[in-house]
């Protein structure tokens, strides 16, 4: 028996200009590093078969499975504000789509599987470090409950790739509800190809917004839908301290999933201006800038749709602006509601927003760890004796004491028992996030010693981020000063 993928390839039925047909480039000696067995099962794939040598060859791009129609997708994009009319999948190849056990269509894509007509000067390959990084962070995001692309497998190719030095080559199998980005729309819009924009819009309406497809003004509804999902997504990012790092329009998914884990990072101490990416010199994609950038990217999306919104350009612009105006409200509502849950305020009172802002200000001023502050707040909500563990996180613990007094007074107005509140808070405040220093240690062990035990252990702890996991509790700790990672790299 061979490995069977029940492929259905709807994207490949779009006109030729949407993609280039290209097979993955065979590699020397693939070795499976990790298979996401639960995800494979959800996709209707047989994990045991994928773990055979044949499975590893498929996941490394050495063998094209039956039913696949491999393509590289065309797209454009604004990179750090500058428009590039042609980017495209330069190191990724879409094998095809499968419908998962929930009935959702998912792309199965190999990333790092060799050059394509869109590679420009790149080698089409990926190094092991960034592949492990994407695997870890995307699966952590999924476990945290945040919309994201997933990782089905990581293989090493047996070949090396040249970056600053020679590094082990690897391929990641990425699973997404689709790989259509804002940049995909820009590709056609920039060419004045309104028919292309319409075909693409119809494709994503059917695939991601079926309720809008049948509505009266489907393209208006599409714009609204993408705006709503992106507003919710970016709010979720802020609520767990996530910094995407490269929020270019080609990395902004139409389905509302987090996509493209390059130099992303979770912050340790709370700092609204936090930037980790080595290539983000101006802090364009800093933590607190992310909502503004998302709106900028969505404005580029709206521009692509203008010809579909109204016959007259001025009317179209007016309608687009009106819909874009929904973003700030939607984002703020999602973000504030999330902050309320994180602080244990489940009813609304005047002054709540200011109370929460004062906590954030005190955290910033005192370099308090973002994740641990909220986690310990939940514990302190139950047992005031545990205030000590909370206040320790603040450079000046008195700043925390003063705030906690006001907070406790406010909690008296809440209907829940302390135990109920603590439980609710635990369910939104993770103990474990993929901290940068842990990811670096995992990559170091894999690249220099071929040791994947730290990778496995980190994945294990991150798969249950809201549980205490006392045996692995050290993974909750922020880095020691000498372990701090100050910069992250895309590694492309
Ligand atoms: P990213 O920074 O991963 O969002 O990629 C931006 C663009 O660069 C996309 O068009 C990628 O396909 C392309 N790219 C990134 N790395 C490589 C590589 N090693 N070889 C070819 N193209 C690449
Ligand atoms: Mg990208």
PDB file of C-alpha atoms and ligand atoms in Angstrom, residues 75 79 86-92 111-112 114-116 118-126 163 174 181 244 246 248 250-251 260-263 279 490-492, ligand 1:
ATOM      1  CA  UNK A  75       1.413  36.931  -5.591  1.00  0.00           C
ATOM      2  CA  UNK A  79       7.267  44.627   1.862  1.00  0.00           C
ATOM      3  CA  UNK A  86       5.878  39.967  -8.315  1.00  0.00           C
ATOM      4  CA  UNK A  87       6.853  37.852  -5.334  1.00  0.00           C
ATOM      5  CA  UNK A  88       5.113  34.474  -5.460  1.00  0.00           C
ATOM      6  CA  UNK A  89       6.001  31.125  -3.913  1.00  0.00           C
ATOM      7  CA  UNK A  90       9.757  31.181  -4.318  1.00  0.00           C
ATOM      8  CA  UNK A  91      10.441  28.275  -2.029  1.00  0.00           C
ATOM      9  CA  UNK A  92       7.039  26.741  -1.476  1.00  0.00           C
ATOM     10  CA  UNK A 111       8.110  24.891   2.165  1.00  0.00           C
ATOM     11  CA  UNK A 112      11.794  24.656   1.228  1.00  0.00           C
ATOM     12  CA  UNK A 114      13.354  23.805  -4.287  1.00  0.00           C
ATOM     13  CA  UNK A 115      13.260  26.655  -6.762  1.00  0.00           C
ATOM     14  CA  UNK A 116      10.193  27.799  -8.684  1.00  0.00           C
ATOM     15  CA  UNK A 118       9.144  32.875  -8.541  1.00  0.00           C
ATOM     16  CA  UNK A 119      12.447  32.220  -6.767  1.00  0.00           C
ATOM     17  CA  UNK A 120      14.177  35.348  -8.078  1.00  0.00           C
ATOM     18  CA  UNK A 121      17.677  35.052  -6.630  1.00  0.00           C
ATOM     19  CA  UNK A 122      16.739  32.621  -3.852  1.00  0.00           C
ATOM     20  CA  UNK A 123      17.642  28.945  -3.739  1.00  0.00           C
ATOM     21  CA  UNK A 124      14.131  27.747  -2.967  1.00  0.00           C
ATOM     22  CA  UNK A 125      15.401  26.027   0.134  1.00  0.00           C
ATOM     23  CA  UNK A 126      14.920  26.339   3.882  1.00  0.00           C
ATOM     24  CA  UNK A 163      23.259  30.937   4.383  1.00  0.00           C
ATOM     25  CA  UNK A 174       2.527  23.622   6.023  1.00  0.00           C
ATOM     26  CA  UNK A 181      -3.010  36.569   0.764  1.00  0.00           C
ATOM     27  CA  UNK A 244       4.558  38.734  13.949  1.00  0.00           C
ATOM     28  CA  UNK A 246       6.921  40.741   9.010  1.00  0.00           C
ATOM     29  CA  UNK A 248       3.851  42.557   4.833  1.00  0.00           C
ATOM     30  CA  UNK A 250       2.015  39.044   1.232  1.00  0.00           C
ATOM     31  CA  UNK A 251       1.990  37.666   4.776  1.00  0.00           C
ATOM     32  CA  UNK A 260       4.596  33.083   7.791  1.00  0.00           C
ATOM     33  CA  UNK A 261       6.534  32.549  10.945  1.00  0.00           C
ATOM     34  CA  UNK A 262       9.844  34.198  10.156  1.00  0.00           C
ATOM     35  CA  UNK A 263      11.364  36.518  12.734  1.00  0.00           C
ATOM     36  CA  UNK A 279      15.274  43.446   9.456  1.00  0.00           C
ATOM     37  CA  UNK A 490      13.942  35.175   9.060  1.00  0.00           C
ATOM     38  CA  UNK A 491      16.756  32.907   7.952  1.00  0.00           C
ATOM     39  CA  UNK A 492      15.691  32.905   4.314  1.00  0.00           C
TER      40      UNK A 492
HETATM   41  P1  LIG B   1       8.916  35.705   3.272  1.00  0.00           P
HETATM   42  O1  LIG B   1       9.905  36.646   3.861  1.00  0.00           O
HETATM   43  O2  LIG B   1       9.113  34.290   3.714  1.00  0.00           O
HETATM   44  O3  LIG B   1       7.507  36.154   3.428  1.00  0.00           O
HETATM   45  O4  LIG B   1       9.228  35.680   1.712  1.00  0.00           O
HETATM   46  C1  LIG B   1       9.141  36.789   0.875  1.00  0.00           C
HETATM   47  C2  LIG B   1       9.375  36.358  -0.560  1.00  0.00           C
HETATM   48  O5  LIG B   1      10.697  35.846  -0.726  1.00  0.00           O
HETATM   49  C3  LIG B   1       8.441  35.265  -1.051  1.00  0.00           C
HETATM   50  O6  LIG B   1       8.167  35.498  -2.407  1.00  0.00           O
HETATM   51  C4  LIG B   1       9.272  34.022  -0.872  1.00  0.00           C
HETATM   52  O7  LIG B   1       8.857  32.974  -1.725  1.00  0.00           O
HETATM   53  C5  LIG B   1      10.654  34.523  -1.262  1.00  0.00           C
HETATM   54  N1  LIG B   1      11.725  33.719  -0.643  1.00  0.00           N
HETATM   55  C6  LIG B   1      12.078  33.686   0.648  1.00  0.00           C
HETATM   56  N2  LIG B   1      13.093  32.834   0.846  1.00  0.00           N
HETATM   57  C7  LIG B   1      13.396  32.293  -0.340  1.00  0.00           C
HETATM   58  C8  LIG B   1      14.362  31.333  -0.802  1.00  0.00           C
HETATM   59  N3  LIG B   1      15.225  30.750   0.019  1.00  0.00           N
HETATM   60  N4  LIG B   1      14.366  31.039  -2.117  1.00  0.00           N
HETATM   61  C9  LIG B   1      13.499  31.617  -2.964  1.00  0.00           C
HETATM   62  N5  LIG B   1      12.585  32.515  -2.607  1.00  0.00           N
HETATM   63  C10 LIG B   1      12.526  32.861  -1.312  1.00  0.00           C
END
